[in-house]
mmCIF file with all atom_site columns, C-alpha atoms in Angstrom:
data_model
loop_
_atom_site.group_PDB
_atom_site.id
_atom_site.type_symbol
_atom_site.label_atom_id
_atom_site.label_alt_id
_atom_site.label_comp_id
_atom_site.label_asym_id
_atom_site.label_entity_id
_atom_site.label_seq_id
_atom_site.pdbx_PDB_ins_code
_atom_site.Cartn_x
_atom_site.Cartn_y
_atom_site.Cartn_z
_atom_site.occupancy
_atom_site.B_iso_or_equiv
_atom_site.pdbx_formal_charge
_atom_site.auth_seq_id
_atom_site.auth_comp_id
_atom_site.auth_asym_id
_atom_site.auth_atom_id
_atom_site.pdbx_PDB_model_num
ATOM 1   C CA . UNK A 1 1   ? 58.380  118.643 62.825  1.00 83.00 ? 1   UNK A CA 1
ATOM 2   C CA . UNK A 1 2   ? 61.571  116.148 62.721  1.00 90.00 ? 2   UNK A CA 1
ATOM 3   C CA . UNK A 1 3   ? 63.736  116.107 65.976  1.00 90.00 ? 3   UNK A CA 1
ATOM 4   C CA . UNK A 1 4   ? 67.476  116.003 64.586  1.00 90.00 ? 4   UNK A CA 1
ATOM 5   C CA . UNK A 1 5   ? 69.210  113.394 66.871  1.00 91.00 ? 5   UNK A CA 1
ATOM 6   C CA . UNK A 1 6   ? 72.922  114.461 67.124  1.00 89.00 ? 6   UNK A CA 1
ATOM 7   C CA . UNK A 1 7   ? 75.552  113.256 69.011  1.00 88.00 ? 7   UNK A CA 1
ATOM 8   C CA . UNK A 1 8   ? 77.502  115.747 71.200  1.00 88.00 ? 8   UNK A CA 1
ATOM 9   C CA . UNK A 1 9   ? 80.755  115.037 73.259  1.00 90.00 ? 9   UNK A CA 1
ATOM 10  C CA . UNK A 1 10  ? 81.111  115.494 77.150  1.00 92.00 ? 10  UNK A CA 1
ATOM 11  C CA . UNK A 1 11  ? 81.933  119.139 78.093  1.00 95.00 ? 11  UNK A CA 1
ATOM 12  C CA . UNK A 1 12  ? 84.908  117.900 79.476  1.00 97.00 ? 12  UNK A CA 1
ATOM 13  C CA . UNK A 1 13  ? 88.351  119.432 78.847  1.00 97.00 ? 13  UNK A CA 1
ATOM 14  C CA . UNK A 1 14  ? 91.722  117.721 80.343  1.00 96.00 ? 14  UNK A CA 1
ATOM 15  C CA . UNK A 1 15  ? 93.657  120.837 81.295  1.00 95.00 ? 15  UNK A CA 1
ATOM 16  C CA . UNK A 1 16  ? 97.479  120.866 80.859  1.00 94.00 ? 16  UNK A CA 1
ATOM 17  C CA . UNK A 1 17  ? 98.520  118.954 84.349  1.00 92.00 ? 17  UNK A CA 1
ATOM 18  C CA . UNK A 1 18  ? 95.720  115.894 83.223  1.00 94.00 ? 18  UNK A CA 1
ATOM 19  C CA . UNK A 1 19  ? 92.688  117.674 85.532  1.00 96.00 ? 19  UNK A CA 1
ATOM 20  C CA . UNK A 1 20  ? 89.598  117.125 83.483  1.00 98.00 ? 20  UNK A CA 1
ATOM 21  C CA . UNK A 1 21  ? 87.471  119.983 84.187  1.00 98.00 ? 21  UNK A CA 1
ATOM 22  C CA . UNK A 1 22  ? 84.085  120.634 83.074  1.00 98.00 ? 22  UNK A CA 1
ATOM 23  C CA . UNK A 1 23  ? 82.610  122.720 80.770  1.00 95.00 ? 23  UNK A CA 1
ATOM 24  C CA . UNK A 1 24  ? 84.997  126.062 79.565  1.00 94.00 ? 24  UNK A CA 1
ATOM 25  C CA . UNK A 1 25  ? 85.368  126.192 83.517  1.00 97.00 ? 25  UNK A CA 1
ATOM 26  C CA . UNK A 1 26  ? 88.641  125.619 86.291  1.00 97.00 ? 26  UNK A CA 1
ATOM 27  C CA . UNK A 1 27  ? 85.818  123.188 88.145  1.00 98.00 ? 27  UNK A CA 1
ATOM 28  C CA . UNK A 1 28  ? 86.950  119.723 87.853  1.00 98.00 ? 28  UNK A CA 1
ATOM 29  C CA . UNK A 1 29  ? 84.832  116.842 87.103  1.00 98.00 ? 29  UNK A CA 1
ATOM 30  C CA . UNK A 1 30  ? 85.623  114.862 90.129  1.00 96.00 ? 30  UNK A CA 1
ATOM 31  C CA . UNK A 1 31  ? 84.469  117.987 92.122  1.00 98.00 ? 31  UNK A CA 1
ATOM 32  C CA . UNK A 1 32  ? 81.221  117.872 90.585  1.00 98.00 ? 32  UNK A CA 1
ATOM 33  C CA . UNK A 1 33  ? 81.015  114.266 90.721  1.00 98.00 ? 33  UNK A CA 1
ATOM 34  C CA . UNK A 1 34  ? 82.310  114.249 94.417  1.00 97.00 ? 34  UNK A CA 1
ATOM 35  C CA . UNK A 1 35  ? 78.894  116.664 94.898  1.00 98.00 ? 35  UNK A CA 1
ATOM 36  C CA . UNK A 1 36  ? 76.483  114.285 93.015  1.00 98.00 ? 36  UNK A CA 1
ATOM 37  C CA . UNK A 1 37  ? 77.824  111.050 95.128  1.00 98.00 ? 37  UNK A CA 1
ATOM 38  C CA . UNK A 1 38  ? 77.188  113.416 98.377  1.00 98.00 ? 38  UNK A CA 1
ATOM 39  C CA . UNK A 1 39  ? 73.515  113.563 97.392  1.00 98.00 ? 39  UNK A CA 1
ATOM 40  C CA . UNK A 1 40  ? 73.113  117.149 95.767  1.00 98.00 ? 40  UNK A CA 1
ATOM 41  C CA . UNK A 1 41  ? 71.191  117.847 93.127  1.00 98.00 ? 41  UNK A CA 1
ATOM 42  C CA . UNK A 1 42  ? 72.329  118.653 89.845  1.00 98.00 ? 42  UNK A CA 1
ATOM 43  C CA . UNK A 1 43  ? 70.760  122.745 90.821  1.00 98.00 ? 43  UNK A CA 1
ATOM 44  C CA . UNK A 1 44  ? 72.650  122.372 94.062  1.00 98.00 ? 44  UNK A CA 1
ATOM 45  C CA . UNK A 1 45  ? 75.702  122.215 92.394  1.00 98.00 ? 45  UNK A CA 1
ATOM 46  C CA . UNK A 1 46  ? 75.039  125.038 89.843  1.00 98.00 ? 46  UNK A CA 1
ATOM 47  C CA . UNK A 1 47  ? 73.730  127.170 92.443  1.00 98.00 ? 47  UNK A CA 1
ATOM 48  C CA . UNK A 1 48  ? 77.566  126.256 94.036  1.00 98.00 ? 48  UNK A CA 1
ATOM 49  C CA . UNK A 1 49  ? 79.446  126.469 91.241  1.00 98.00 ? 49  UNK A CA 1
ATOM 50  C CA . UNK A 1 50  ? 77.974  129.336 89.542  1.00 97.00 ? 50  UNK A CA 1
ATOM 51  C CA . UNK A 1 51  ? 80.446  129.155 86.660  1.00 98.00 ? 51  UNK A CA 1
ATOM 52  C CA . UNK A 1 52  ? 79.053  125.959 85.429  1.00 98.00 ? 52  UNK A CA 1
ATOM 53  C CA . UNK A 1 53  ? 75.631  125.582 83.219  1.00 97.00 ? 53  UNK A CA 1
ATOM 54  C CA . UNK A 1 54  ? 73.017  122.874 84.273  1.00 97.00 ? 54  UNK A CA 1
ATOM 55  C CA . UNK A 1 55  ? 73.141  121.409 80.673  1.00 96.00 ? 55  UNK A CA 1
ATOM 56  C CA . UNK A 1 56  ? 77.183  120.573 81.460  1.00 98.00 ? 56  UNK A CA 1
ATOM 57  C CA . UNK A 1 57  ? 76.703  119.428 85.216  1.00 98.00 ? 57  UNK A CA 1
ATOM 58  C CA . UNK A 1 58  ? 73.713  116.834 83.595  1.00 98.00 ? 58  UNK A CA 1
ATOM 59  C CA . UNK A 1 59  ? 75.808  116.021 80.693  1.00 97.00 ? 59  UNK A CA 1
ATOM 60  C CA . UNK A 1 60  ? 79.685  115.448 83.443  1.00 98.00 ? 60  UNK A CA 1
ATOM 61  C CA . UNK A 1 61  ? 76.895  113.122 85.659  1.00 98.00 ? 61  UNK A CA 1
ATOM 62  C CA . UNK A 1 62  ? 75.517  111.427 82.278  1.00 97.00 ? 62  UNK A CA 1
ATOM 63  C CA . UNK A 1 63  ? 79.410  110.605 81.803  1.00 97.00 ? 63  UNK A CA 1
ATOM 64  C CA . UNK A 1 64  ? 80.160  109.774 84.608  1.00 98.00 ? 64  UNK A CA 1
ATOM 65  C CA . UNK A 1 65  ? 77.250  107.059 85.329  1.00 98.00 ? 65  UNK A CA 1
ATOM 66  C CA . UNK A 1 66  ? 78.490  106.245 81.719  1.00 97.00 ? 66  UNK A CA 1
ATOM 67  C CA . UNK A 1 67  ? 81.927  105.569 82.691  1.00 98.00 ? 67  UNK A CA 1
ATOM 68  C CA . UNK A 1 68  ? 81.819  105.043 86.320  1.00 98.00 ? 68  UNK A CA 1
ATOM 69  C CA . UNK A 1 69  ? 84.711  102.568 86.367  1.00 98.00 ? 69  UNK A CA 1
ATOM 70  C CA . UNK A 1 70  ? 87.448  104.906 84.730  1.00 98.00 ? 70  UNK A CA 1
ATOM 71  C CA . UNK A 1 71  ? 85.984  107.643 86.224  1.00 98.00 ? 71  UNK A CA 1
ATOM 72  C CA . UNK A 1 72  ? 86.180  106.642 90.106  1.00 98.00 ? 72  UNK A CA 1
ATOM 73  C CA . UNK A 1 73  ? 89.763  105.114 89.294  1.00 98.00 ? 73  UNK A CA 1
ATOM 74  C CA . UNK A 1 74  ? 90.963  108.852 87.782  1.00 97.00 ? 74  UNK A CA 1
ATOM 75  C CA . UNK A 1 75  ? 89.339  110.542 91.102  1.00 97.00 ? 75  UNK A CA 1
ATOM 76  C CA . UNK A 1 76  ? 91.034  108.426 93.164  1.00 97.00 ? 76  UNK A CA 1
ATOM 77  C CA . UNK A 1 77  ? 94.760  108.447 91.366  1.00 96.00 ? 77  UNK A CA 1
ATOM 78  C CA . UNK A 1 78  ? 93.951  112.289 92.050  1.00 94.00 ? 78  UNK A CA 1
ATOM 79  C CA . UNK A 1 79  ? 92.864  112.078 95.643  1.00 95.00 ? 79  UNK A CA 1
ATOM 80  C CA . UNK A 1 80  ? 96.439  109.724 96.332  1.00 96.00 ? 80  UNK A CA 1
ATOM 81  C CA . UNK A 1 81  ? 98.458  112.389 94.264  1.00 94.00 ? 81  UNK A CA 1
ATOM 82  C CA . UNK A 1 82  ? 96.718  114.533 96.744  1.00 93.00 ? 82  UNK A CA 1
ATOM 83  C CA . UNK A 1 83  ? 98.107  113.255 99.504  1.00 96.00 ? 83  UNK A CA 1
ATOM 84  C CA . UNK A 1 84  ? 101.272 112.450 98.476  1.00 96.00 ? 84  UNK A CA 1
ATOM 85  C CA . UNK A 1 85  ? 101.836 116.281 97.732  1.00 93.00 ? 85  UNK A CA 1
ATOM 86  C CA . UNK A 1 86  ? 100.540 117.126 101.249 1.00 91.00 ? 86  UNK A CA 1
ATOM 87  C CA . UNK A 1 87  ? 102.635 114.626 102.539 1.00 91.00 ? 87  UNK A CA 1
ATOM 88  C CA . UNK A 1 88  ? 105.565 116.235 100.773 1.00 92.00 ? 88  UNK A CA 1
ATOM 89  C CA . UNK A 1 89  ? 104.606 119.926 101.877 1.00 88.00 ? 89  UNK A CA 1
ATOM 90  C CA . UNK A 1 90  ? 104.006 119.063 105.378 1.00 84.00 ? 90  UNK A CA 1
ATOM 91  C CA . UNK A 1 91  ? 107.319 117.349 106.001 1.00 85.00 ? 91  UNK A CA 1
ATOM 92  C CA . UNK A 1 92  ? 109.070 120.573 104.196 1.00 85.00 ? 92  UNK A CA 1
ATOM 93  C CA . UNK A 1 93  ? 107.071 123.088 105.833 1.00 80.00 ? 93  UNK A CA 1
ATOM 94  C CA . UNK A 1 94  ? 106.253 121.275 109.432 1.00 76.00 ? 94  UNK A CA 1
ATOM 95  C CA . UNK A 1 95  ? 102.450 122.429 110.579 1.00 74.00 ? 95  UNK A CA 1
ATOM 96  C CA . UNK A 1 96  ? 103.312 121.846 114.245 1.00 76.00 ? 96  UNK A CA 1
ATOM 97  C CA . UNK A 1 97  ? 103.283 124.612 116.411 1.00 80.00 ? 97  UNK A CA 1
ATOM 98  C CA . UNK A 1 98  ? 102.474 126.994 113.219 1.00 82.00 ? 98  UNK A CA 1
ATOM 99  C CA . UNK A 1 99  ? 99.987  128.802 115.566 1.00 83.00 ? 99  UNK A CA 1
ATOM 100 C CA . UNK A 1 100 ? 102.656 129.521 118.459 1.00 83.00 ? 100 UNK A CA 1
ATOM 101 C CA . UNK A 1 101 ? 104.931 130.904 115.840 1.00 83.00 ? 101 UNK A CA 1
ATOM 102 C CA . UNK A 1 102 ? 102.727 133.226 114.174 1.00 86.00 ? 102 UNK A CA 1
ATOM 103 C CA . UNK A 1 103 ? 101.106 134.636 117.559 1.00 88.00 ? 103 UNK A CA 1
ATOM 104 C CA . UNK A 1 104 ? 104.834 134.655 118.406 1.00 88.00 ? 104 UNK A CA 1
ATOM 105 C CA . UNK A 1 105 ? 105.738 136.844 115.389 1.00 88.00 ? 105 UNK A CA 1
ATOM 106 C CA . UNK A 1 106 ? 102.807 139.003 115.056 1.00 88.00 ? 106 UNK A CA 1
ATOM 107 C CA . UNK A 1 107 ? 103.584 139.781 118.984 1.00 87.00 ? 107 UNK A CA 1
ATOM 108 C CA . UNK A 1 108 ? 106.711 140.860 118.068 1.00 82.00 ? 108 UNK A CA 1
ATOM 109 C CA . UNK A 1 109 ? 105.491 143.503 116.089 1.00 79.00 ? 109 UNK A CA 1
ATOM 110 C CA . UNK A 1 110 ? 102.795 144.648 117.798 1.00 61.00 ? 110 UNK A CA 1
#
């Protein structure tokens, strides 16, 4: 019996806002990749992300190890968009004190 050989593409999808994600999933590829460069096993992370199959998770890690250059430059232009958004939120909607306020206010009520 002949093995047919045939090439597939990455199960990766780049959503509408330029997240890649993997498989027909919402989990990203540099959560998955994040997970593998943490040390856990390519079960590990389907038993995490439940939504994902093992062939994709084996097939984002082949790509990745593939294209580890691109790859770690797109996970970190996401981690610095990241932060920049935080940034943004946390100077519009100041963190300090959030605590007091909202025992304050549910006091108030109660």
């Amino acid at each position: 019996m002949a093995l047919t050989i045939a090439v597939e593409a990455a199960p990766l999808e780049t959503d509408f806002d330029g997240v890649v994600r993997v498989g027909k999933t919402r989990v990203t590829l540099d959560t998955v990749v994040t997970a593998f460069l943490e040390g856990a096993t390519v079960e590990e992370i389907g038993a995490q992300y439940t939504s994902l199959e093992l062939s994709d998770i084996y097939s984002a890690i082949g790509y990745y190890l593939k294209h580890k250059v691109e790859v770690d430059a797109y996970i970190l232009e996401r981690q610095l968009k990241s932060a920049l958004i935080r940034q943004e939120v946390e100077q519009r909607f100041n963190p300090v004190g959030i605590r007091a306020r909202l025992l304050a206010r549910k006091k108030g009520r109660g």
